[in-house]
Coordinates of C-alpha atoms in Angstrom, one line a residue:
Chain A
X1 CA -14.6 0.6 -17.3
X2 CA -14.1 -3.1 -16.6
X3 CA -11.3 -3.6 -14.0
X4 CA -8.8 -4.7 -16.2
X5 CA -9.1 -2.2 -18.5
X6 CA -9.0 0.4 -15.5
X7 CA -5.8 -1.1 -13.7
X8 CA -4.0 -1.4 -16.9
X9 CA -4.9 2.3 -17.6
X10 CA -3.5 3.0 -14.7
X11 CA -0.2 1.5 -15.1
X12 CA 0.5 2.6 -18.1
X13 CA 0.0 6.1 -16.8
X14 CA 2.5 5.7 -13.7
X15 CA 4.9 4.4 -16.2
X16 CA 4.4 7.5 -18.5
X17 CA 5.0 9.4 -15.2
X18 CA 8.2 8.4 -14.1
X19 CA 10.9 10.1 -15.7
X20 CA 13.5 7.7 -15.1
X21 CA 11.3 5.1 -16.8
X22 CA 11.5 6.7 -20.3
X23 CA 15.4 7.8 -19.9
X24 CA 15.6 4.3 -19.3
X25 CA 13.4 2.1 -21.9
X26 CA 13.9 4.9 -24.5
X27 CA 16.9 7.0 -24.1
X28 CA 19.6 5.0 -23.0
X29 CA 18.4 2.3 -26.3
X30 CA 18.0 5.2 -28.8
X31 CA 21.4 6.8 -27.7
X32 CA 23.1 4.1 -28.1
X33 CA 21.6 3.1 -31.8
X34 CA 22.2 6.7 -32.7
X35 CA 26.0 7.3 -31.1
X36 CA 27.8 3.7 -32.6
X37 CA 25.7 4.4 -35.7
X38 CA 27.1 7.7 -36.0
X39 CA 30.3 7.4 -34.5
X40 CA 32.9 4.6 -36.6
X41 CA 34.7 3.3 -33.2
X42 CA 32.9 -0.1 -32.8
X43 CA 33.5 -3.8 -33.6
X44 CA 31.0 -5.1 -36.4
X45 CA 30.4 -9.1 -36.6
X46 CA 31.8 -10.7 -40.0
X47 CA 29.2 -9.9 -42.8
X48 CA 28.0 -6.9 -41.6
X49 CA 29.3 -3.7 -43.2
X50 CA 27.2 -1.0 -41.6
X51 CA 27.2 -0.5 -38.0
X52 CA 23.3 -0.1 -37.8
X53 CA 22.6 -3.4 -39.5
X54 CA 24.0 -5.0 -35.9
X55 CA 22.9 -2.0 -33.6
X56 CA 19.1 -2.0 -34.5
X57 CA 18.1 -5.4 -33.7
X58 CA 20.7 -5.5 -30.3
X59 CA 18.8 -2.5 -29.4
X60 CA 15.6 -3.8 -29.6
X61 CA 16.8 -6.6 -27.5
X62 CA 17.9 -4.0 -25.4
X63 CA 14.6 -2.7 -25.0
X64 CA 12.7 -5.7 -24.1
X65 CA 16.0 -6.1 -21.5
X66 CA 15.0 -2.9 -20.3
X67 CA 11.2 -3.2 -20.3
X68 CA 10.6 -6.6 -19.3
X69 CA 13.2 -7.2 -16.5
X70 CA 14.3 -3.6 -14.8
X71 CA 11.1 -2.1 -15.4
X72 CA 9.0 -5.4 -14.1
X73 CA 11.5 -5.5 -10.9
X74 CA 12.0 -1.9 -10.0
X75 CA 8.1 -1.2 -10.0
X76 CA 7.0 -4.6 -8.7
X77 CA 9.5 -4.2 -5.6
X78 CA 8.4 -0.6 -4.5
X79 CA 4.6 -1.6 -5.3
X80 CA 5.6 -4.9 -2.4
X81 CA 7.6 -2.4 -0.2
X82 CA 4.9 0.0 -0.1
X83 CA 1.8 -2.3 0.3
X84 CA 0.0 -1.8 -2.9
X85 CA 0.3 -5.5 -3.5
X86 CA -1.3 -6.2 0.0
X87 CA -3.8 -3.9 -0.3
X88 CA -4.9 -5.2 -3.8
X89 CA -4.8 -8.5 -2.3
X90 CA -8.5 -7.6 -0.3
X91 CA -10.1 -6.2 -3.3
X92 CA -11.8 -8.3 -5.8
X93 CA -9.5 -7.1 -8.6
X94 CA -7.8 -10.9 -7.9
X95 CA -4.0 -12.0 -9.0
X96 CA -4.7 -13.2 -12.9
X97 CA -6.2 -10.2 -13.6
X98 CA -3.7 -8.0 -11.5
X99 CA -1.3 -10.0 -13.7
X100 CA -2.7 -9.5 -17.1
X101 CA -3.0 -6.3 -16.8
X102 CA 0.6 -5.6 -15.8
X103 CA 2.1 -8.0 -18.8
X104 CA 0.2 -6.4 -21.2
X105 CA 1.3 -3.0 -20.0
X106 CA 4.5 -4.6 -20.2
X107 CA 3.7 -5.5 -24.2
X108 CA 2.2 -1.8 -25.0
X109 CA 5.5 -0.1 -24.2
X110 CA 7.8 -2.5 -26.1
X111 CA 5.0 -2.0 -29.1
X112 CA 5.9 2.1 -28.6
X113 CA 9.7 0.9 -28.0
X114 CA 10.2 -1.1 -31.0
X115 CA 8.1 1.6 -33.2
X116 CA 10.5 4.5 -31.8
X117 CA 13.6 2.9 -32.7
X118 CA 12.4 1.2 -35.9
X119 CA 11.8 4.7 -37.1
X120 CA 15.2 5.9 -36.0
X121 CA 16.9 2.7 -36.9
X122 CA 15.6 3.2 -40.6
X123 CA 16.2 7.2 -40.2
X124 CA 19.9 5.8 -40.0
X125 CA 19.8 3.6 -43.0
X126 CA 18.8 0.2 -41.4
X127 CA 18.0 -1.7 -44.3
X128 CA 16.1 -4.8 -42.7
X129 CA 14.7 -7.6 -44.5
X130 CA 12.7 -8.9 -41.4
X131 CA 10.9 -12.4 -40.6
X132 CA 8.2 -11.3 -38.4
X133 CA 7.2 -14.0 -37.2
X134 CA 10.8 -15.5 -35.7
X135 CA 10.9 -11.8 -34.7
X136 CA 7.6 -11.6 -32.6
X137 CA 8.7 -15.1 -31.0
X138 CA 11.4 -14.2 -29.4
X139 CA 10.0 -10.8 -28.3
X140 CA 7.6 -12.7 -26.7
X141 CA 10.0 -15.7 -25.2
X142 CA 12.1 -12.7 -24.3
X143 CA 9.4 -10.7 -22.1
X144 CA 8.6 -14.1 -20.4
X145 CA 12.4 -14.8 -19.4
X146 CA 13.7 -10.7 -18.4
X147 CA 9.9 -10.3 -16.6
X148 CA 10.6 -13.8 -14.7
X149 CA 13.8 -12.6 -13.6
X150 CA 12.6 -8.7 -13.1
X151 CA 10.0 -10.7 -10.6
X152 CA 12.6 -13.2 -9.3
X153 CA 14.8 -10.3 -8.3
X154 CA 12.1 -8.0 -7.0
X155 CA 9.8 -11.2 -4.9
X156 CA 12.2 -11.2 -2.2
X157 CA 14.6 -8.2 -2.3
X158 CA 13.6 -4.9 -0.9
X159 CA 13.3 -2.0 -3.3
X160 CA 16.0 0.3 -3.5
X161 CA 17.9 -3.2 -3.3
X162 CA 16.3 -4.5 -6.3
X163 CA 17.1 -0.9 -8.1
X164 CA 20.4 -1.8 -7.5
X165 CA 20.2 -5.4 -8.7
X166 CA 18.4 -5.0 -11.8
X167 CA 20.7 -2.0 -12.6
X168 CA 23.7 -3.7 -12.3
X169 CA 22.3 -6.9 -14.0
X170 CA 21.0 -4.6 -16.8
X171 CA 24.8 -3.1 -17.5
X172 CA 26.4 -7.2 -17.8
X173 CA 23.5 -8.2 -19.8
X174 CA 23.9 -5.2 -22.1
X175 CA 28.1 -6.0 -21.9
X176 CA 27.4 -9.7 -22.6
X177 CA 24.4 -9.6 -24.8
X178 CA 25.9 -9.2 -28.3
X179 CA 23.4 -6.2 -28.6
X180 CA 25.8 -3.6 -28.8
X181 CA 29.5 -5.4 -29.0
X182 CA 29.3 -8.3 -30.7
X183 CA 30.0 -11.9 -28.7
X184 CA 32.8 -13.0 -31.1
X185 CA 35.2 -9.6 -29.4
X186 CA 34.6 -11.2 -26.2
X187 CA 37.1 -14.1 -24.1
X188 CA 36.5 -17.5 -24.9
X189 CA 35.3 -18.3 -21.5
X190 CA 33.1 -15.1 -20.9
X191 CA 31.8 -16.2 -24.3
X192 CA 30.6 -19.3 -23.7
X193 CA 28.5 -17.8 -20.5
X194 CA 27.3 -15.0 -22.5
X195 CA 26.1 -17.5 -24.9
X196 CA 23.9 -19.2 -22.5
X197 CA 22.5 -15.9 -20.8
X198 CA 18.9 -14.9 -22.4
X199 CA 20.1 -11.4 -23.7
X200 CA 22.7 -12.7 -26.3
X201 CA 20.2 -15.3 -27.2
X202 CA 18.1 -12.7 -28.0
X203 CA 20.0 -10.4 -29.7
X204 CA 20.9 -13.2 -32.2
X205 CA 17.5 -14.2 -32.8
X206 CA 16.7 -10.7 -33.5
X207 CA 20.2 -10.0 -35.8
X208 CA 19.4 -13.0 -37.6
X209 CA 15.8 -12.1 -38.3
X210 CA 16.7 -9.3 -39.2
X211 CA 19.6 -9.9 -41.7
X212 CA 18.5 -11.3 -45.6
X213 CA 18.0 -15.3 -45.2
X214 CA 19.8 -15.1 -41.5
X215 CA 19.4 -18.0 -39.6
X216 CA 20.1 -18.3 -35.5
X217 CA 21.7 -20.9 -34.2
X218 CA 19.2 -23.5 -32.4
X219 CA 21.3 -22.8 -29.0
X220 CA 20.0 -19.5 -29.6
X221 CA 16.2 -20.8 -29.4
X222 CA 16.8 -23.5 -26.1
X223 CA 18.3 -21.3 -24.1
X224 CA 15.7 -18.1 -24.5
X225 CA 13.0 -20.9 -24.3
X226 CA 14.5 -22.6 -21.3
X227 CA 15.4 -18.8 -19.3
X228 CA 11.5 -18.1 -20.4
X229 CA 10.3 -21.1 -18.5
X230 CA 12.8 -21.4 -16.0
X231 CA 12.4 -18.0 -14.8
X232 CA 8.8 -17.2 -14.6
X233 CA 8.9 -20.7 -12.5
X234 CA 11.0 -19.6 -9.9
X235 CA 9.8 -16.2 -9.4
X236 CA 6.0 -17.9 -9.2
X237 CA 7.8 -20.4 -6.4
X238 CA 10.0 -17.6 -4.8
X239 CA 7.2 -14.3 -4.3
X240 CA 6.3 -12.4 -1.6
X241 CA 3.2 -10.6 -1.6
X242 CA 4.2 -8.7 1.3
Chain B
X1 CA -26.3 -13.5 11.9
X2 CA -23.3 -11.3 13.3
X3 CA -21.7 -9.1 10.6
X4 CA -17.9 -10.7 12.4
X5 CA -17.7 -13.7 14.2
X6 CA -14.5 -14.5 16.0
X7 CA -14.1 -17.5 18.4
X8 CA -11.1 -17.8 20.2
X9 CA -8.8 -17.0 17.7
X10 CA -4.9 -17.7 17.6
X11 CA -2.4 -16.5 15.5
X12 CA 1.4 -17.0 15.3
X13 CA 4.3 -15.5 13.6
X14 CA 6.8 -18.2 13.5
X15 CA 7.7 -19.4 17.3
X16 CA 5.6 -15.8 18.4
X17 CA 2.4 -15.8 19.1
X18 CA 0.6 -12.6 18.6
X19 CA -2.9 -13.6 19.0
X20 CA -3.2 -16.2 22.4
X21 CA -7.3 -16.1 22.3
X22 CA -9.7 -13.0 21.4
X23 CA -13.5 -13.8 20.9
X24 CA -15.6 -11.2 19.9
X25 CA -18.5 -10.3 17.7
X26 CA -19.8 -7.3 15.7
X27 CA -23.8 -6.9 14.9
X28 CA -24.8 -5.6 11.8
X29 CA -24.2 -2.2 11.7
X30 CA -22.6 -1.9 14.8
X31 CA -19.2 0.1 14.8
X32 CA -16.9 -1.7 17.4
X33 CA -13.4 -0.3 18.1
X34 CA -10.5 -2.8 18.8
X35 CA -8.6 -0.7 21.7
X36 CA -5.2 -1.4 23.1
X37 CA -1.6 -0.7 23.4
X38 CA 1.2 -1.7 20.2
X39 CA 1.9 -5.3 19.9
X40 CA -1.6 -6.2 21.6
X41 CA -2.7 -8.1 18.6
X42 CA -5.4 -5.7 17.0
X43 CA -3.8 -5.7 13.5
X44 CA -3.3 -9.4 13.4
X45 CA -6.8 -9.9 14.4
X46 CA -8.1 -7.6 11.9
X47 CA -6.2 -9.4 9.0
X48 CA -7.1 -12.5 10.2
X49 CA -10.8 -10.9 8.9
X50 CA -9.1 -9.9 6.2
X51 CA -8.0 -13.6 4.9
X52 CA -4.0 -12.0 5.1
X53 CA -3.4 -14.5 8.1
X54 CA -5.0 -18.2 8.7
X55 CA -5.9 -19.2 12.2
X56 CA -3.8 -20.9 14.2
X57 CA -6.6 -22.1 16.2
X58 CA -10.2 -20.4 16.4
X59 CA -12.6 -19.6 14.0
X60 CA -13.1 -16.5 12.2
X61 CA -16.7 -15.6 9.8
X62 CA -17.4 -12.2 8.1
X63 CA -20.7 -12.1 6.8
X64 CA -21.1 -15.9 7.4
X65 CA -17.7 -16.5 5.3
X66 CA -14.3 -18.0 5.8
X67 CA -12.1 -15.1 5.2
X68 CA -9.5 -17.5 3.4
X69 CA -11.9 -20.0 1.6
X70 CA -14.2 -17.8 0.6
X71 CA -12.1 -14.9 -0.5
X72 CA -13.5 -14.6 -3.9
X73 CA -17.3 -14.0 -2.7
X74 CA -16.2 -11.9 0.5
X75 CA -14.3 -9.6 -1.5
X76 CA -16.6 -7.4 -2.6
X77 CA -18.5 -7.2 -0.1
X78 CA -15.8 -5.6 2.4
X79 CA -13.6 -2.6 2.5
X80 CA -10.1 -2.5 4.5
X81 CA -8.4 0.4 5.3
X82 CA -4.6 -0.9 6.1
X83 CA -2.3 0.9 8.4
X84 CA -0.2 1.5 5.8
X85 CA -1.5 3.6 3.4
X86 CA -0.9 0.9 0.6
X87 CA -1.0 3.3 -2.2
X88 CA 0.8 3.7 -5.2
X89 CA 3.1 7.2 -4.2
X90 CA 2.4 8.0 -8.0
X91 CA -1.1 8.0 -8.1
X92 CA -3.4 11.1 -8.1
X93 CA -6.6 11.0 -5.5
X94 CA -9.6 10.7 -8.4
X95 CA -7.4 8.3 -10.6
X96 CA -6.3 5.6 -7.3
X97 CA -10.5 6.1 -6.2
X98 CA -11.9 5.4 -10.3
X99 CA -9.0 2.7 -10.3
X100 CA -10.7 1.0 -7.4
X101 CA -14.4 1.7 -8.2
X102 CA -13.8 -0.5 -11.2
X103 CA -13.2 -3.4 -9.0
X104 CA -16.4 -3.2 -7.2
X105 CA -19.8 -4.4 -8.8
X106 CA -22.0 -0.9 -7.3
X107 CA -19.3 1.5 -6.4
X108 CA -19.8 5.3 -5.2
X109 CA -19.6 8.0 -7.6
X110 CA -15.6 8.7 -6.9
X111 CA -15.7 12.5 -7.5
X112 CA -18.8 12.9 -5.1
X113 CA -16.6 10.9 -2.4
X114 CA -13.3 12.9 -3.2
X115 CA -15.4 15.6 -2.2
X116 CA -16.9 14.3 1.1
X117 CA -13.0 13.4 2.2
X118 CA -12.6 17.1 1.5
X119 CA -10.1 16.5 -1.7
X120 CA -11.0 17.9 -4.4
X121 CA -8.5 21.2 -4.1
X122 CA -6.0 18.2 -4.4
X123 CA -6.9 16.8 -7.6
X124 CA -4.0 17.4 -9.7
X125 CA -1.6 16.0 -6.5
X126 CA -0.1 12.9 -6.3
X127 CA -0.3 10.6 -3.0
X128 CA 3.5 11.6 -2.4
X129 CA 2.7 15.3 -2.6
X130 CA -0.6 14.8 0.3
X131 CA 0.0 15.2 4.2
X132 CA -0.2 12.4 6.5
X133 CA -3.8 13.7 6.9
X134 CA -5.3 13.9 3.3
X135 CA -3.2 10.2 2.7
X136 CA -5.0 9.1 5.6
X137 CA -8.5 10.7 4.1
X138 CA -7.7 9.2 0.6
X139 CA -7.2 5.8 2.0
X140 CA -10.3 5.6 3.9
X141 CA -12.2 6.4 0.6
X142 CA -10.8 4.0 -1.0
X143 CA -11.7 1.6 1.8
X144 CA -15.6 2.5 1.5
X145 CA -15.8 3.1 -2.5
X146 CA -17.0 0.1 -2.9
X147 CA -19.8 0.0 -0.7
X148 CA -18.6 -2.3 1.8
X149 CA -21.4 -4.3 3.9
X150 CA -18.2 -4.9 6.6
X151 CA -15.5 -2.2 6.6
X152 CA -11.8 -3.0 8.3
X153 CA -10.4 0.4 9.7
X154 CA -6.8 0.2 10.7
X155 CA -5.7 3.1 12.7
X156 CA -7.7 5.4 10.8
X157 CA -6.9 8.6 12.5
X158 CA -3.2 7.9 13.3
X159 CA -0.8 10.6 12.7
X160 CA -3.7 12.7 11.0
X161 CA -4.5 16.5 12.3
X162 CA -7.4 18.4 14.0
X163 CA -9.7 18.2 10.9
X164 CA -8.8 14.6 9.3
X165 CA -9.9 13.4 12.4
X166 CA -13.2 14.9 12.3
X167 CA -13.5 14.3 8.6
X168 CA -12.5 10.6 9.5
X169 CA -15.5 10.4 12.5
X170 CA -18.2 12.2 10.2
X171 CA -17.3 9.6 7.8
X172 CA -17.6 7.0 10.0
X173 CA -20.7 8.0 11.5
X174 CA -22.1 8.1 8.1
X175 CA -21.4 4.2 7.6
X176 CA -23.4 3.6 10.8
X177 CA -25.8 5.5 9.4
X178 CA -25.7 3.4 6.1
X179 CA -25.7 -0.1 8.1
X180 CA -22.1 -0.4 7.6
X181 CA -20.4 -2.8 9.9
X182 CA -17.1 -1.4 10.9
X183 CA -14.4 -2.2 13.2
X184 CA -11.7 -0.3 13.8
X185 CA -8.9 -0.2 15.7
X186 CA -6.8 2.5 17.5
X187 CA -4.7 2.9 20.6
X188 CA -6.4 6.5 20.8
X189 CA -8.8 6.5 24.2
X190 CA -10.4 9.2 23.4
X191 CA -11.1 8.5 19.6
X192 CA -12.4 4.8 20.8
X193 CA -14.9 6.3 23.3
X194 CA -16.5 9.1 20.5
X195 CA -16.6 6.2 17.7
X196 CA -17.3 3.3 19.1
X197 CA -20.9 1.2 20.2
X198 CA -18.9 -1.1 21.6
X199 CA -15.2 -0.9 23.0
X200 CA -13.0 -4.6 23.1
X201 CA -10.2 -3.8 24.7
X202 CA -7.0 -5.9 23.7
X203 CA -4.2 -6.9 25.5
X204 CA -1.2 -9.4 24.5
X205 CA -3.6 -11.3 22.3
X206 CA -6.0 -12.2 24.5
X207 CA -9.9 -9.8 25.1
X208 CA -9.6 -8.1 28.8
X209 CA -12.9 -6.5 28.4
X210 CA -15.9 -6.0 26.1
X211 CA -18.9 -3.3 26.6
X212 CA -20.1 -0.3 25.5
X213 CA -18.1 2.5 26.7
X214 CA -21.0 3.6 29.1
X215 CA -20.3 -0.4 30.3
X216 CA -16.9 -0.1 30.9
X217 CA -16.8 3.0 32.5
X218 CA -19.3 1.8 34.9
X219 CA -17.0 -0.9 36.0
X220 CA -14.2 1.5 36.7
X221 CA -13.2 3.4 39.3
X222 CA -15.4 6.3 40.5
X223 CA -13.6 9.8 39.9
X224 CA -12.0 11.2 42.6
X225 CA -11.6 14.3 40.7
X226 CA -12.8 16.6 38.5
X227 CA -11.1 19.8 36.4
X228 CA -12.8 23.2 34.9
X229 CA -10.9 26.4 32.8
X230 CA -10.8 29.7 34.5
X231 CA -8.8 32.9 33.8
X232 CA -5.5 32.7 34.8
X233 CA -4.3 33.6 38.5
X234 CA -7.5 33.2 40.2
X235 CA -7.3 33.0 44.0
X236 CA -6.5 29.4 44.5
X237 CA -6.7 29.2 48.5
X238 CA -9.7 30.9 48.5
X239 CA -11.7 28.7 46.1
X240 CA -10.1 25.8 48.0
X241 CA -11.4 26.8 50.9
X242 CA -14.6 27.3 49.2
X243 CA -14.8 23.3 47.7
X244 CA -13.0 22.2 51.1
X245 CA -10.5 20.8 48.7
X246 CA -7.3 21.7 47.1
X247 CA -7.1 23.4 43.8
X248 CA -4.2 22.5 41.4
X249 CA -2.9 24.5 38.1
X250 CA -3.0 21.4 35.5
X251 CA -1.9 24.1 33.1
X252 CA -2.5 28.0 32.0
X253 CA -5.8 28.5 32.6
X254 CA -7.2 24.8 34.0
X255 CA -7.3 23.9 37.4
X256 CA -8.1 20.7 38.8
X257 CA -10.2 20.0 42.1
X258 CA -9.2 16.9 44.3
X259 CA -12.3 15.7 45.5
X260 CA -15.1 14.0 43.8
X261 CA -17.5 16.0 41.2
X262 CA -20.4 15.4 43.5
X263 CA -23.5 18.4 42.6
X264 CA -22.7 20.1 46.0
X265 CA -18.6 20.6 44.8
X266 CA -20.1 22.0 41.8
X267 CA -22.3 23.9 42.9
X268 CA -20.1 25.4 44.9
X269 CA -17.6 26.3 42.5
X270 CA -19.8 28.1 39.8
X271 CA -21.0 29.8 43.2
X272 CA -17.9 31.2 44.1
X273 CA -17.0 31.8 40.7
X274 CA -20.4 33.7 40.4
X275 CA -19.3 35.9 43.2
X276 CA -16.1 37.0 42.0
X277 CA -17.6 37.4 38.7
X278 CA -15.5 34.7 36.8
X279 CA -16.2 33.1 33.7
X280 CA -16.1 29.5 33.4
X281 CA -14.7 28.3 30.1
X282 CA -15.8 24.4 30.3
X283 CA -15.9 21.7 33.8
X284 CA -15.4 17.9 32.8
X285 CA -16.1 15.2 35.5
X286 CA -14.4 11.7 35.3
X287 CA -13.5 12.3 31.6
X288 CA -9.9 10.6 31.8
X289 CA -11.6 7.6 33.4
X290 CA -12.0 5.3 30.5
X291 CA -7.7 5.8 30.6
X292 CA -7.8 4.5 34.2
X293 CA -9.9 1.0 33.4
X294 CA -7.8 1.2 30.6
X295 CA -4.6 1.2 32.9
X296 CA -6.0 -1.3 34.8
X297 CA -6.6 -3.8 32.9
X298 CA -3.8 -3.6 30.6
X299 CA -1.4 -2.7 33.1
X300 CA -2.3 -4.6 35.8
X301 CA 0.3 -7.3 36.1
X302 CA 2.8 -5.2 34.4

């Protein structure tokens, strides 16, 4: 087995193994599509009659929230705090391919993410009328900006520190996301911050490619674009190794 | 060509320097034990080899290479062993040993090593579920599964039990056997003088001495003593006026004999022994006397 291959075999297997990993990228996501589907007690944007038509693409924002950034930080920090990174730093396995390996672990389990609660989403009556490719763009913008900040939070902070940290940023960027209570309930001036955070500039992307003809707004696209770049850019600057 | 080449290396953390000036240099093959108290300066040394830490002053080569420049073709031609295990806790022992095979152009077979580090019962356990001992065993595989040409031990037998430590020497002695060049480094006396060809001895960053351990026990003090293991309660006065020296208990069963373990003090204890029909369970002569040129040259000015 070539060395990539063989490291990102391995992560993917210490992902599968920790427990808290799947409550977290799967459970929490699916729970929540599945409870506000189910149960008639929440907000729905104008347009939208059924609660699923909002929840299914807030969750899969949710998912790459959960994947790319407390995922990436959480195991990046302990890996640092415990000397994994040091030690691979001696063997010829070499940062790119290190790195590689770890986004596209990163990519498998939002593939298994967004099949899991595509099938429950349309299990609930989602009726999507999807455009892929606006779709795959911002999953993909999305995984660069929440891993750049998973690995700006976890470069310098120690790990049950960065737990904390990525946990608590997880909770407002599920609050202020418009993935699972729309923007328009929120405060004029916690609106206009939400709107310039990466999750609800996700989440819109996705509702809109995932509504007939939706279109999101082009604030939308700068801003997930500009926490994409931004935030890869100032983990790369900010790392510790060790 | 030496295997490691150091010239009077410096290295500094910040405003603390915590390498001052260590020269050394470790044939081919040749196992050489870095040897001294905490905070001497044998890790930094050792990842100055490793390309972790960029000389301050000095020059460094392993295997003719600039650990730092020429990272990318040292690489795979070394194996380290940190202090810290540096082990994903998740990992199982044949998954982290395949993991790093595949980084290596010629590895070892990993189950055939798992075996020789005596793991295999421990297959299905993860490095959070092993002892100190098998974590310290797993680590050093990991170190050598690639077939280093130079291998960096770290403490290998720290905090490990009776038997890690002798898988950990039978291991080692295997690499000299191999052509390995190790270097190792300990604050363990006696571990240093069974491993090592060659002992440098380390001491706030700077090299107080450099031999083999036959070398540096010849420059120490003669002993003055010597100590054997006898039943218990054995007529104490008697033997001392045997030896025409006084006998100590050191503890429950070993006695220790102030005067110097000429052949005419021995003889004459296995004599009187013979006459009272004793056994003698084992008699060691100057064997805590690498500890005193130890003490002496690392506590000298203390």
């Amino acid at each position: 087995m070539t060395a990539f291959a063989a490291q990102l075999r391995v992560e993917l297997l210490l992902t599968a193994r920790r427990g808290e990993t799947l409550l977290l990228v799967l459970g929490i996501p699916l729970l929540l599509l599945v409870f506000f589907s189910s149960v008639d007690v929440l907000a729905l944007p104008a347009g939208i009659d059924d609660p699923v038509d909002f929840l299914a693409p807030g969750v899969l924002a949710l998912a790459v929230l959960s994947t790319g950034m407390v995922q990436t930080a959480i195991g990046t920090a302990f890996e640092r705090q415990y000397g994994v990174l040091k030690r691979l730093g001696v063997t010829p396995l070499g940062r790119p391919r290190l790195l590689a390996a770890k986004i596209t672990a990163i990519l498998a389990v939002e593939v298994v993410q967004v099949a899991v609660l595509t099938v429950a989403a349309l299990a609930l009556g989602w009726d999507p009328s999807v455009q892929a490719g606006a779709a795959l763009a911002a999953v993909v913008l999305g995984t660069a900006a929440f891993g750049g900040l998973g690995l700006l939070i976890a470069g310098r902070l120690r790990g049950e520190t960065t737990l904390a940290a990525a946990n608590g940023l997880y909770l407002v960027l599920l609050l202020l996301g418009g993935m699972v209570f729309p923007l328009a309930e929120l405060p004029g001036a916690l609106r206009s911050i939400a709107e310039l955070l990466p999750a609800a500039a996700l989440a819109d992307i996705l509702q809109a490619a995932s509504t007939g003809g939706g279109t999101a707004a082009d604030r939308s696209w700068w801003v997930l674009a500009a926490w994409a770049v931004a935030a890869p850019v100032a983990a790369a600057l900010t790392f510790r190794w060790e | 060509m030496a295997a490691i080449d150091v010239s009077g290396l410096a290295v500094s953390y910040g405003p603390v320097r915590a390498v001052a000036d260590v020269s050394f240099a470790v044939a081919a093959g040749e196992t050489v034990v870095l040897l001294g108290p905490n905070g001497a300066g044998k890790t930094t040394t050792v990842e100055a080899l490793e390309g972790y830490r960029r000389p301050a002053a000095g020059q460094v080569r392993v295997l003719g290479l600039d650990p730092v420049a020429d990272a990318r073709a040292l690489r795979p031609r070394i194996g380290v062993m940190p202090q810290a295990g540096g082990v994903h806790p998740g990992i199982r022992p044949l998954e982290a040993l395949r993991l790093f095979a595949s980084y290596y152009p010629a590895p070892l077979e990993p189950a055939a090593l798992l075996e020789r580090v005596g793991l295999t019962h421990r297959v299905r356990s993860s490095w959070r579920q092993l002892s100190g001992g098998e974590q310290q065993r797993l680590s050093l595989a990991l170190a050598l599964v690639g077939r280093p040409e130079v291998a960096f031990l770290d403490e290998p037998t720290a905090g490990i039990d009776l038997e890690g430590r002798q898988a950990v020497r039978s291991l080692v002695a295997g690499l000299r056997a191999d052509g390995v060049s190790v270097l190792m480094t300990t604050h363990d006396l006696e571990e240093a003088e069974r491993t090592a060809d060659r002992i440098v001895i380390v001491d706030r960053g700077r090299v107080v001495a450099d031999g083999t351990p036959a070398e540096l026990l010849a420059a120490g003090p003669a002993a003055t003593t010597f100590s054997f293991s006898a039943p218990v309660g054995l007529d104490r006065a008697k033997l001392g006026e045997a030896l025409g020296a006084p006998v100590e208990v050191v503890e429950a069963g070993r006695y220790q004999v102030s005067t110097a373990p000429t052949p005419a003090a021995v003889a004459a204890l296995t004599a009187w022994l013979a006459e009272h029909d004793l056994p003698l369970g084992d008699l060691a002569a100057g064997r805590r006397r690498l500890e005193d040129v130890f003490l002496r040259l690392t506590e000298g000015d203390r």
